[in-house]
Coordinates of N, CA, C and O in Angstrom, one line a residue:
M1 N 41.0 7.3 -50.3 CA 40.4 6.0 -50.3 C 39.1 5.9 -51.1 O 38.8 5.0 -51.8
Q2 N 38.2 7.0 -51.0 CA 37.0 7.0 -51.7 C 37.2 7.0 -53.2 O 36.4 6.4 -54.0
H3 N 38.2 7.7 -53.7 CA 38.5 7.7 -55.1 C 38.8 6.3 -55.6 O 38.4 6.0 -56.7
Y4 N 39.6 5.6 -54.8 CA 39.9 4.2 -55.3 C 38.7 3.3 -55.3 O 38.5 2.5 -56.2
V5 N 37.8 3.5 -54.4 CA 36.5 2.7 -54.3 C 35.7 3.0 -55.6 O 35.1 2.1 -56.2
L6 N 35.6 4.3 -55.9 CA 34.8 4.7 -57.1 C 35.4 4.2 -58.3 O 34.7 3.6 -59.2
A7 N 36.7 4.3 -58.5 CA 37.4 3.7 -59.7 C 37.3 2.2 -59.8 O 37.0 1.7 -60.8
L8 N 37.4 1.5 -58.6 CA 37.2 0.1 -58.6 C 35.8 -0.3 -59.0 O 35.6 -1.2 -59.8
S9 N 34.8 0.4 -58.5 CA 33.4 0.1 -58.8 C 33.1 0.3 -60.3 O 32.5 -0.5 -61.0
L10 N 33.6 1.4 -60.9 CA 33.4 1.7 -62.3 C 34.1 0.6 -63.2 O 33.6 0.2 -64.2
S11 N 35.3 0.2 -62.7 CA 36.1 -0.8 -63.5 C 35.3 -2.1 -63.5 O 35.2 -2.8 -64.5
L12 N 34.8 -2.5 -62.3 CA 34.1 -3.7 -62.2 C 32.8 -3.7 -63.1 O 32.4 -4.7 -63.7
M13 N 32.1 -2.5 -63.1 CA 30.9 -2.4 -63.9 C 31.3 -2.5 -65.4 O 30.5 -3.2 -66.1
C14 N 32.4 -2.0 -65.8 CA 32.8 -2.1 -67.2 C 33.2 -3.6 -67.5 O 32.8 -4.1 -68.6
F15 N 33.8 -4.3 -66.6 CA 34.2 -5.7 -66.8 C 32.9 -6.5 -66.9 O 32.8 -7.4 -67.8
V16 N 31.9 -6.3 -66.1 CA 30.7 -7.1 -66.2 C 30.0 -6.8 -67.5 O 29.5 -7.7 -68.2
S17 N 30.0 -5.5 -67.9 CA 29.4 -5.1 -69.2 C 30.1 -5.8 -70.4 O 29.5 -6.3 -71.3
L18 N 31.4 -5.8 -70.3 CA 32.2 -6.4 -71.4 C 31.9 -7.9 -71.4 O 31.9 -8.5 -72.5
F19 N 31.7 -8.6 -70.3 CA 31.4 -10.0 -70.2 C 30.1 -10.2 -71.0 O 30.0 -11.2 -71.8
F20 N 29.1 -9.4 -70.7 CA 27.8 -9.6 -71.4 C 27.9 -9.3 -72.9 O 27.4 -10.0 -73.7
I21 N 28.7 -8.3 -73.3 CA 28.9 -8.0 -74.7 C 29.6 -9.1 -75.4 O 29.2 -9.5 -76.5
S22 N 30.6 -9.7 -74.8 CA 31.4 -10.8 -75.4 C 30.5 -12.0 -75.5 O 30.6 -12.8 -76.5
A23 N 29.6 -12.2 -74.6 CA 28.7 -13.4 -74.6 C 27.8 -13.2 -75.8 O 27.5 -14.2 -76.5
V24 N 27.3 -12.0 -76.0 CA 26.4 -11.8 -77.2 C 27.2 -12.0 -78.5 O 26.7 -12.7 -79.4
M25 N 28.4 -11.5 -78.6 CA 29.2 -11.6 -79.8 C 29.6 -13.0 -80.1 O 29.6 -13.5 -81.2
A26 N 29.8 -13.8 -79.0 CA 30.2 -15.2 -79.2 C 29.1 -16.2 -79.4 O 29.3 -17.3 -79.7
S27 N 27.9 -15.7 -79.3 CA 26.7 -16.6 -79.4 C 26.4 -17.0 -80.8 O 25.6 -17.9 -81.1
G28 N 27.1 -16.5 -81.8 CA 26.9 -16.9 -83.2 C 27.1 -15.8 -84.2 O 27.5 -14.7 -83.8
N29 N 26.9 -16.2 -85.4 CA 27.1 -15.2 -86.5 C 26.0 -14.1 -86.4 O 24.9 -14.5 -86.2
K30 N 26.4 -12.9 -86.7 CA 25.4 -11.8 -86.6 C 24.3 -12.0 -87.6 O 23.2 -11.6 -87.4
K31 N 24.6 -12.6 -88.7 CA 23.6 -12.8 -89.8 C 22.6 -13.8 -89.4 O 21.5 -13.8 -90.0
T32 N 22.9 -14.7 -88.5 CA 21.9 -15.7 -88.2 C 21.1 -15.4 -86.9 O 20.4 -16.3 -86.4
F33 N 21.3 -14.2 -86.4 CA 20.5 -13.9 -85.2 C 19.0 -13.9 -85.5 O 18.6 -13.4 -86.5
S34 N 18.3 -14.5 -84.6 CA 16.8 -14.5 -84.7 C 16.3 -13.2 -84.0 O 17.1 -12.5 -83.3
S35 N 15.1 -13.0 -84.1 CA 14.5 -11.7 -83.5 C 14.7 -11.7 -82.0 O 15.1 -10.6 -81.5
P36 N 14.5 -12.7 -81.2 CA 14.8 -12.6 -79.8 C 16.3 -12.3 -79.4 O 16.5 -11.6 -78.5
E37 N 17.2 -12.9 -80.2 CA 18.6 -12.7 -80.0 C 19.0 -11.2 -80.3 O 19.8 -10.6 -79.6
E38 N 18.4 -10.7 -81.3 CA 18.6 -9.3 -81.6 C 18.1 -8.4 -80.5 O 18.8 -7.4 -80.2
K39 N 16.9 -8.7 -80.0 CA 16.4 -7.9 -78.9 C 17.3 -8.0 -77.7 O 17.5 -7.0 -77.0
R40 N 17.8 -9.2 -77.4 CA 18.6 -9.4 -76.2 C 19.9 -8.5 -76.4 O 20.3 -7.9 -75.4
K41 N 20.5 -8.5 -77.5 CA 21.7 -7.7 -77.8 C 21.4 -6.2 -77.6 O 22.2 -5.5 -76.9
K42 N 20.2 -5.8 -78.1 CA 19.9 -4.3 -77.9 C 19.6 -4.0 -76.4 O 20.0 -3.0 -75.9
Y43 N 19.0 -4.9 -75.7 CA 18.8 -4.7 -74.3 C 20.1 -4.6 -73.5 O 20.3 -3.8 -72.6
I44 N 21.1 -5.5 -73.8 CA 22.3 -5.5 -73.1 C 23.1 -4.2 -73.4 O 23.6 -3.5 -72.5
W45 N 23.1 -3.7 -74.6 CA 23.7 -2.4 -74.9 C 23.0 -1.3 -74.2 O 23.6 -0.4 -73.7
A46 N 21.7 -1.3 -74.2 CA 20.9 -0.3 -73.6 C 21.2 -0.3 -72.1 O 21.4 0.8 -71.5
M47 N 21.3 -1.5 -71.4 CA 21.6 -1.5 -70.0 C 23.0 -1.0 -69.7 O 23.2 -0.3 -68.7
F48 N 23.9 -1.3 -70.6 CA 25.3 -0.8 -70.5 C 25.3 0.8 -70.5 O 25.8 1.4 -69.6
F49 N 24.7 1.4 -71.5 CA 24.7 2.8 -71.6 C 23.9 3.5 -70.5 O 24.3 4.5 -70.0
I50 N 22.7 2.9 -70.2 CA 21.9 3.5 -69.1 C 22.7 3.4 -67.8 O 22.6 4.3 -67.0
G51 N 23.3 2.3 -67.6 CA 24.1 2.1 -66.3 C 25.2 3.2 -66.2 O 25.4 3.7 -65.2
I52 N 25.9 3.4 -67.3 CA 27.0 4.5 -67.3 C 26.4 5.8 -67.0 O 26.9 6.6 -66.2
V53 N 25.3 6.2 -67.7 CA 24.6 7.5 -67.5 C 24.1 7.6 -66.1 O 24.4 8.7 -65.4
V54 N 23.4 6.6 -65.6 CA 22.9 6.7 -64.2 C 24.1 6.8 -63.2 O 24.0 7.6 -62.2
T55 N 25.1 6.1 -63.4 CA 26.3 6.1 -62.5 C 26.9 7.5 -62.4 O 27.1 8.1 -61.4
F56 N 27.1 8.1 -63.6 CA 27.8 9.4 -63.6 C 26.8 10.5 -63.2 O 27.3 11.5 -62.5
T57 N 25.6 10.4 -63.5 CA 24.7 11.5 -63.1 C 24.3 11.5 -61.6 O 24.1 12.5 -61.0
S58 N 24.3 10.3 -61.0 CA 24.0 10.2 -59.6 C 25.3 10.3 -58.7 O 25.1 10.6 -57.5
L59 N 26.4 10.0 -59.2 CA 27.6 10.1 -58.4 C 28.6 11.2 -58.7 O 29.7 11.3 -58.2
W60 N 28.2 12.1 -59.5 CA 29.1 13.2 -60.0 C 29.6 14.0 -58.8 O 30.7 14.6 -58.8
Q61 N 28.8 14.2 -57.8 CA 29.2 15.0 -56.6 C 30.0 14.2 -55.6 O 30.4 14.8 -54.6
Y62 N 30.1 12.9 -55.7 CA 30.8 12.1 -54.7 C 32.1 11.7 -55.3 O 32.3 11.5 -56.5
P63 N 33.1 11.3 -54.5 CA 33.1 11.4 -53.1 C 33.3 12.9 -52.7 O 33.9 13.7 -53.4
H64 N 32.8 13.2 -51.5 CA 33.0 14.6 -51.0 C 34.4 14.8 -50.7 O 35.1 14.0 -50.2
T65 N 34.9 16.0 -51.0 CA 36.3 16.3 -50.8 C 36.3 17.3 -49.6 O 35.4 18.1 -49.4
I66 N 37.3 17.1 -48.8 CA 37.5 18.0 -47.6 C 38.5 19.0 -48.0 O 39.5 18.7 -48.6
S67 N 38.2 20.2 -47.6 CA 39.1 21.4 -47.9 C 40.5 21.1 -47.4 O 40.8 20.7 -46.3
K68 N 41.5 21.4 -48.2 CA 42.9 21.3 -47.9 C 43.4 22.7 -47.4 O 44.6 22.9 -47.3
S69 N 42.5 23.6 -47.3 CA 42.8 25.0 -46.9 C 43.5 25.1 -45.5 O 43.0 24.4 -44.6
V70 N 44.4 25.9 -45.4 CA 45.1 26.1 -44.1 C 44.2 26.9 -43.2 O 44.4 26.9 -42.0
H71 N 43.2 27.5 -43.7 CA 42.2 28.3 -42.9 C 41.1 27.5 -42.4 O 40.2 28.1 -41.7
A72 N 41.0 26.3 -42.7 CA 39.8 25.5 -42.2 C 40.0 25.2 -40.7 O 41.1 24.9 -40.3
Q73 N 39.0 25.4 -40.0 CA 39.0 25.1 -38.6 C 38.7 23.6 -38.4 O 37.8 23.1 -39.1
A74 N 39.3 22.9 -37.5 CA 39.1 21.5 -37.2 C 38.5 21.4 -35.8 O 38.9 22.0 -34.9
I75 N 37.4 20.6 -35.8 CA 36.8 20.2 -34.5 C 36.8 18.7 -34.4 O 36.3 18.0 -35.3
N76 N 37.4 18.2 -33.3 CA 37.4 16.7 -33.1 C 36.2 16.4 -32.2 O 36.0 17.0 -31.1
V77 N 35.4 15.5 -32.7 CA 34.1 15.1 -32.0 C 34.2 13.6 -31.7 O 34.4 12.8 -32.6
T78 N 34.0 13.3 -30.4 CA 34.0 11.9 -30.0 C 32.7 11.6 -29.4 O 32.2 12.3 -28.5
G79 N 32.0 10.6 -29.9 CA 30.8 10.1 -29.3 C 31.0 8.9 -28.3 O 31.9 8.1 -28.6
A80 N 30.3 8.9 -27.3 CA 30.3 7.8 -26.3 C 29.0 7.7 -25.7 O 28.2 8.6 -25.7
Q81 N 28.7 6.5 -25.1 CA 27.4 6.4 -24.4 C 27.4 7.2 -23.1 O 28.2 6.8 -22.3
W82 N 26.8 8.2 -22.9 CA 25.8 8.9 -23.7 C 26.1 10.4 -23.6 O 25.5 11.2 -23.0
Y83 N 27.2 10.7 -24.3 CA 27.7 12.1 -24.3 C 28.5 12.3 -25.6 O 29.0 11.4 -26.2
W84 N 28.7 13.6 -25.9 CA 29.6 14.0 -27.0 C 30.7 14.8 -26.4 O 30.5 15.6 -25.5
E85 N 31.9 14.6 -26.8 CA 33.0 15.5 -26.5 C 33.5 16.2 -27.7 O 33.7 15.6 -28.7
I86 N 33.5 17.6 -27.6 CA 34.1 18.4 -28.7 C 35.2 19.2 -28.2 O 35.2 19.7 -27.0
D87 N 36.2 19.4 -29.0 CA 37.4 20.1 -28.4 C 37.4 21.6 -28.7 O 38.4 22.2 -28.3
K88 N 36.4 22.1 -29.3 CA 36.3 23.6 -29.4 C 34.8 24.0 -29.1 O 33.9 23.4 -29.5
E89 N 34.8 25.1 -28.3 CA 33.4 25.6 -28.0 C 33.0 26.7 -28.9 O 31.8 27.0 -28.9
K90 N 33.9 27.3 -29.7 CA 33.6 28.4 -30.6 C 34.3 28.2 -31.9 O 35.4 27.7 -32.0
V91 N 33.5 28.5 -33.0 CA 34.1 28.4 -34.3 C 33.7 29.7 -35.0 O 32.8 30.4 -34.6
L92 N 34.5 30.1 -36.0 CA 34.3 31.3 -36.7 C 33.2 31.2 -37.8 O 33.1 30.2 -38.5
L93 N 32.5 32.3 -37.9 CA 31.5 32.5 -38.9 C 32.1 32.6 -40.3 O 33.2 33.2 -40.5
N94 N 31.5 32.0 -41.3 CA 31.9 32.1 -42.7 C 33.3 31.5 -43.0 O 33.9 31.9 -44.0
K95 N 33.7 30.6 -42.2 CA 35.0 30.0 -42.4 C 34.7 28.5 -42.4 O 33.9 28.0 -41.7
P96 N 35.5 27.7 -43.3 CA 35.2 26.3 -43.3 C 35.6 25.6 -42.0 O 36.6 25.9 -41.4
V97 N 34.7 24.7 -41.6 CA 35.0 23.9 -40.3 C 35.0 22.4 -40.7 O 34.0 22.0 -41.4
V98 N 36.0 21.7 -40.4 CA 36.1 20.3 -40.6 C 35.8 19.5 -39.3 O 36.6 19.7 -38.4
F99 N 34.8 18.7 -39.3 CA 34.5 17.9 -38.1 C 35.1 16.5 -38.3 O 34.8 15.9 -39.3
N100 N 35.9 16.1 -37.4 CA 36.5 14.8 -37.4 C 35.7 14.0 -36.4 O 35.9 14.2 -35.2
V101 N 34.9 13.1 -36.8 CA 33.9 12.5 -36.0 C 34.2 11.0 -35.8 O 34.4 10.3 -36.8
H102 N 34.3 10.5 -34.6 CA 34.5 9.1 -34.3 C 33.8 8.8 -33.0 O 33.3 9.6 -32.3
T103 N 33.8 7.5 -32.6 CA 33.2 7.1 -31.4 C 34.1 6.1 -30.7 O 34.9 5.4 -31.3
S104 N 33.9 6.0 -29.4 CA 34.8 5.1 -28.6 C 34.0 3.8 -28.2 O 34.6 2.9 -27.6
D105 N 32.7 3.7 -28.6 CA 32.0 2.5 -28.2 C 31.1 2.0 -29.4 O 31.5 1.1 -30.1
V106 N 29.9 2.5 -29.5 CA 29.0 2.0 -30.5 C 28.7 3.0 -31.6 O 29.2 4.2 -31.4
N107 N 28.0 2.7 -32.6 CA 27.7 3.7 -33.7 C 26.7 4.8 -33.1 O 25.8 4.5 -32.3
H108 N 27.0 6.0 -33.5 CA 26.1 7.1 -33.2 C 25.9 7.9 -34.5 O 26.8 7.9 -35.4
G109 N 24.8 8.6 -34.5 CA 24.5 9.5 -35.7 C 24.7 10.9 -35.2 O 23.9 11.4 -34.4
M110 N 25.7 11.6 -35.6 CA 26.0 13.0 -35.1 C 25.2 13.9 -36.0 O 25.4 14.0 -37.2
G111 N 24.3 14.7 -35.4 CA 23.5 15.7 -36.2 C 23.8 17.1 -35.5 O 23.9 17.2 -34.3
V112 N 23.9 18.1 -36.4 CA 24.1 19.5 -35.9 C 22.9 20.3 -36.2 O 22.4 20.3 -37.4
L113 N 22.3 20.9 -35.2 CA 21.1 21.7 -35.3 C 21.4 23.1 -35.1 O 22.2 23.5 -34.2
D114 N 20.7 24.0 -35.8 CA 20.9 25.4 -35.6 C 20.0 25.9 -34.4 O 19.3 25.0 -33.8
S115 N 20.0 27.2 -34.1 CA 19.2 27.7 -33.0 C 17.7 27.5 -33.2 O 16.9 27.5 -32.2
D116 N 17.2 27.3 -34.4 CA 15.8 27.1 -34.7 C 15.5 25.6 -34.6 O 14.3 25.3 -34.9
G117 N 16.4 24.8 -34.4 CA 16.2 23.3 -34.3 C 16.2 22.6 -35.7 O 15.8 21.5 -35.8
K118 N 16.7 23.3 -36.7 CA 16.8 22.8 -38.0 C 18.1 22.0 -38.2 O 19.1 22.5 -37.8
L119 N 17.9 20.8 -38.7 CA 19.1 19.9 -39.0 C 20.0 20.5 -40.1 O 19.5 20.7 -41.2
I120 N 21.2 20.9 -39.8 CA 22.1 21.5 -40.7 C 22.9 20.4 -41.5 O 22.9 20.4 -42.7
F121 N 23.4 19.4 -40.8 CA 24.1 18.3 -41.5 C 24.2 17.2 -40.5 O 24.0 17.4 -39.3
Q122 N 24.5 16.0 -41.0 CA 24.7 14.8 -40.1 C 25.7 13.9 -40.7 O 26.0 13.9 -41.9
T123 N 26.3 13.1 -39.9 CA 27.2 12.0 -40.3 C 27.2 10.9 -39.3 O 26.7 11.1 -38.2
Q124 N 27.8 9.8 -39.7 CA 27.8 8.6 -38.8 C 29.1 8.6 -38.0 O 30.2 8.9 -38.6
A125 N 29.0 8.3 -36.7 CA 30.2 8.1 -35.9 C 30.4 6.6 -35.7 O 29.4 6.0 -35.2
M126 N 31.5 6.1 -36.1 CA 31.7 4.7 -36.0 C 33.0 4.3 -35.2 O 34.0 5.1 -35.4
P127 N 33.0 3.2 -34.5 CA 34.2 2.9 -33.8 C 35.3 2.5 -34.8 O 35.1 1.8 -35.8
G128 N 36.6 3.0 -34.5 CA 37.7 2.6 -35.4 C 37.8 3.3 -36.7 O 38.6 3.0 -37.5
Y129 N 37.0 4.3 -36.9 CA 37.0 5.1 -38.1 C 36.6 6.5 -37.9 O 35.8 6.8 -37.0
V130 N 37.3 7.4 -38.6 CA 37.0 8.9 -38.4 C 36.3 9.4 -39.7 O 36.9 9.3 -40.8
N131 N 35.1 9.8 -39.5 CA 34.4 10.5 -40.6 C 34.7 11.9 -40.6 O 34.6 12.6 -39.5
R132 N 34.9 12.5 -41.7 CA 35.2 14.0 -41.8 C 34.1 14.6 -42.6 O 33.8 14.1 -43.7
I133 N 33.6 15.7 -42.1 CA 32.6 16.4 -42.8 C 32.9 17.9 -42.7 O 33.3 18.3 -41.6
E134 N 32.7 18.6 -43.8 CA 33.1 20.0 -43.8 C 31.8 20.9 -43.9 O 30.9 20.5 -44.7
H135 N 31.7 22.0 -43.2 CA 30.6 22.9 -43.3 C 31.0 24.3 -43.1 O 32.0 24.5 -42.3
V136 N 30.4 25.2 -43.7 CA 30.6 26.7 -43.5 C 29.4 27.2 -42.9 O 28.3 27.2 -43.5
F137 N 29.5 27.7 -41.6 CA 28.4 28.3 -40.9 C 28.2 29.7 -41.4 O 29.1 30.5 -41.3
T138 N 27.0 30.1 -41.8 CA 26.7 31.4 -42.3 C 25.8 32.2 -41.3 O 25.5 33.4 -41.6
K139 N 25.5 31.6 -40.2 CA 24.6 32.3 -39.3 C 25.2 32.1 -37.9 O 25.5 31.0 -37.5
P140 N 25.5 33.2 -37.2 CA 26.0 33.1 -35.8 C 25.0 32.5 -34.8 O 23.8 32.6 -35.1
G141 N 25.5 32.0 -33.7 CA 24.5 31.5 -32.7 C 25.0 30.2 -32.1 O 26.1 29.7 -32.3
E142 N 24.1 29.7 -31.3 CA 24.3 28.4 -30.6 C 23.9 27.2 -31.5 O 22.8 27.3 -32.1
Y143 N 24.7 26.2 -31.6 CA 24.4 25.0 -32.4 C 24.5 23.8 -31.5 O 25.3 23.8 -30.6
K144 N 23.6 22.9 -31.7 CA 23.6 21.7 -30.8 C 24.0 20.5 -31.6 O 23.8 20.4 -32.8
V145 N 24.8 19.6 -30.9 CA 25.2 18.4 -31.5 C 24.3 17.3 -30.8 O 24.3 17.2 -29.5
I146 N 23.6 16.5 -31.6 CA 22.7 15.5 -31.0 C 23.0 14.2 -31.6 O 23.7 14.1 -32.6
C147 N 22.5 13.1 -31.0 CA 22.7 11.8 -31.6 C 21.4 11.4 -32.3 O 20.3 11.5 -31.8
L148 N 21.6 11.0 -33.6 CA 20.4 10.6 -34.4 C 20.2 9.1 -34.6 O 19.4 8.7 -35.3
E149 N 21.0 8.3 -33.9 CA 20.9 6.9 -34.0 C 20.7 6.3 -32.6 O 21.6 6.6 -31.7
F150 N 19.7 5.6 -32.3 CA 19.4 5.1 -31.0 C 20.6 4.3 -30.5 O 21.0 3.3 -31.1
C151 N 21.1 4.6 -29.4 CA 22.4 4.0 -28.9 C 22.2 3.5 -27.4 O 23.2 3.1 -26.9
G152 N 21.0 3.5 -26.9 CA 20.8 3.0 -25.5 C 19.8 3.9 -24.8 O 19.2 4.8 -25.3
V153 N 19.7 3.6 -23.5 CA 18.7 4.1 -22.6 C 18.8 5.7 -22.5 O 17.8 6.3 -22.3
S154 N 20.0 6.2 -22.5 CA 20.1 7.7 -22.3 C 20.5 8.4 -23.6 O 21.0 9.4 -23.6
H155 N 20.1 7.8 -24.7 CA 20.3 8.3 -26.0 C 19.8 9.8 -26.1 O 20.4 10.7 -26.7
H156 N 18.6 10.0 -25.5 CA 18.0 11.4 -25.6 C 18.8 12.4 -24.9 O 18.7 13.6 -25.1
D157 N 19.7 12.0 -24.0 CA 20.6 13.0 -23.2 C 21.9 13.3 -24.0 O 22.7 14.1 -23.5
M158 N 22.1 12.8 -25.1 CA 23.4 12.9 -25.8 C 23.3 14.2 -26.6 O 23.2 14.2 -27.8
I159 N 23.5 15.3 -25.9 CA 23.4 16.7 -26.5 C 24.6 17.5 -26.0 O 24.9 17.4 -24.8
T160 N 25.2 18.2 -26.8 CA 26.2 19.2 -26.4 C 26.1 20.4 -27.4 O 25.3 20.4 -28.3
E161 N 26.8 21.5 -27.0 CA 26.6 22.7 -27.8 C 27.9 23.3 -28.2 O 28.9 23.1 -27.5
F162 N 27.9 24.2 -29.2 CA 29.1 25.0 -29.5 C 28.5 26.3 -30.1 O 27.3 26.4 -30.5
Q163 N 29.3 27.3 -30.2 CA 28.9 28.6 -30.7 C 29.6 28.9 -32.0 O 30.8 28.6 -32.2
V164 N 28.9 29.6 -32.9 CA 29.5 30.2 -34.1 C 29.5 31.7 -33.9 O 28.4 32.3 -33.6
V165 N 30.7 32.2 -33.9 CA 30.9 33.6 -33.6 C 31.6 34.3 -34.7 O 32.3 33.7 -35.5
E166 N 31.5 35.7 -34.7 CA 32.2 36.4 -35.8 C 33.7 36.5 -35.5 O 34.5 36.6 -36.4
K167 N 34.1 36.5 -34.2 CA 35.5 36.7 -33.8 C 35.7 35.9 -32.5 O 34.9 36.0 -31.6
V168 N 36.7 35.1 -32.5 CA 37.1 34.4 -31.3 C 38.1 35.2 -30.5 O 39.1 35.5 -31.0
V169 N 37.7 35.5 -29.3 CA 38.6 36.3 -28.4 C 39.3 35.3 -27.5 O 38.7 34.5 -26.8
A170 N 40.6 35.4 -27.5 CA 41.5 34.6 -26.6 C 41.3 35.0 -25.2 O 41.3 36.2 -24.9
Q171 N 41.0 34.0 -24.3 CA 40.8 34.3 -22.9 C 42.0 33.9 -22.2 O 42.5 32.7 -22.3
K172 N 42.5 34.7 -21.3 CA 43.6 34.4 -20.5 C 43.1 33.9 -19.2 O 42.2 34.3 -18.6
E173 N 43.9 32.9 -18.7 CA 43.5 32.3 -17.4 C 44.0 33.2 -16.3 O 45.2 33.7 -16.3
N174 N 43.1 33.5 -15.3 CA 43.6 34.3 -14.2 C 43.9 33.3 -13.1 O 43.1 32.6 -12.6
K175 N 45.2 33.3 -12.7 CA 45.6 32.4 -11.7 C 45.9 33.3 -10.4 O 46.7 34.2 -10.4
N176 N 45.3 32.9 -9.3 CA 45.5 33.5 -8.0 C 46.5 32.7 -7.3 O 46.2 31.6 -6.9
D177 N 47.7 33.1 -7.1 CA 48.7 32.4 -6.3 C 48.6 32.7 -4.9 O 48.5 33.7 -4.4

């Protein structure tokens, strides 16, 4: 979807630029341009090329792509007033992790903090939409998921944790019959 939006935006920018260029060309014979008209024509061309350069230099890294690797770990994160639900408590160190983030009520800002309290990454959790963000954890330890967008009176309690470990050990349930 993001690729289509980028292509559409660039197409519309070119269309608007062509409109301005055609307006300059249709305004009269090139030999009869006065000095202000010549300046206007140069400004339009300059805006066109500067716009293209700024667009490509600022958007070259977007849209973010999510790994299609079969080795990527997926964590489903659901925000609600006033808690986070995550479906995995442990993820592997140095392996890509894709967070599928959504909310069941209002917007939330999901932030992931390392054990030092440093913000590693953040994304928006929105109702009816799943934001996906990929990260590779290079440091083992406890990580906190917090809400970065004020969502109500217990916003400050919206914290959960997960661990980044070198190896996940499968635990068997002990059932006493």
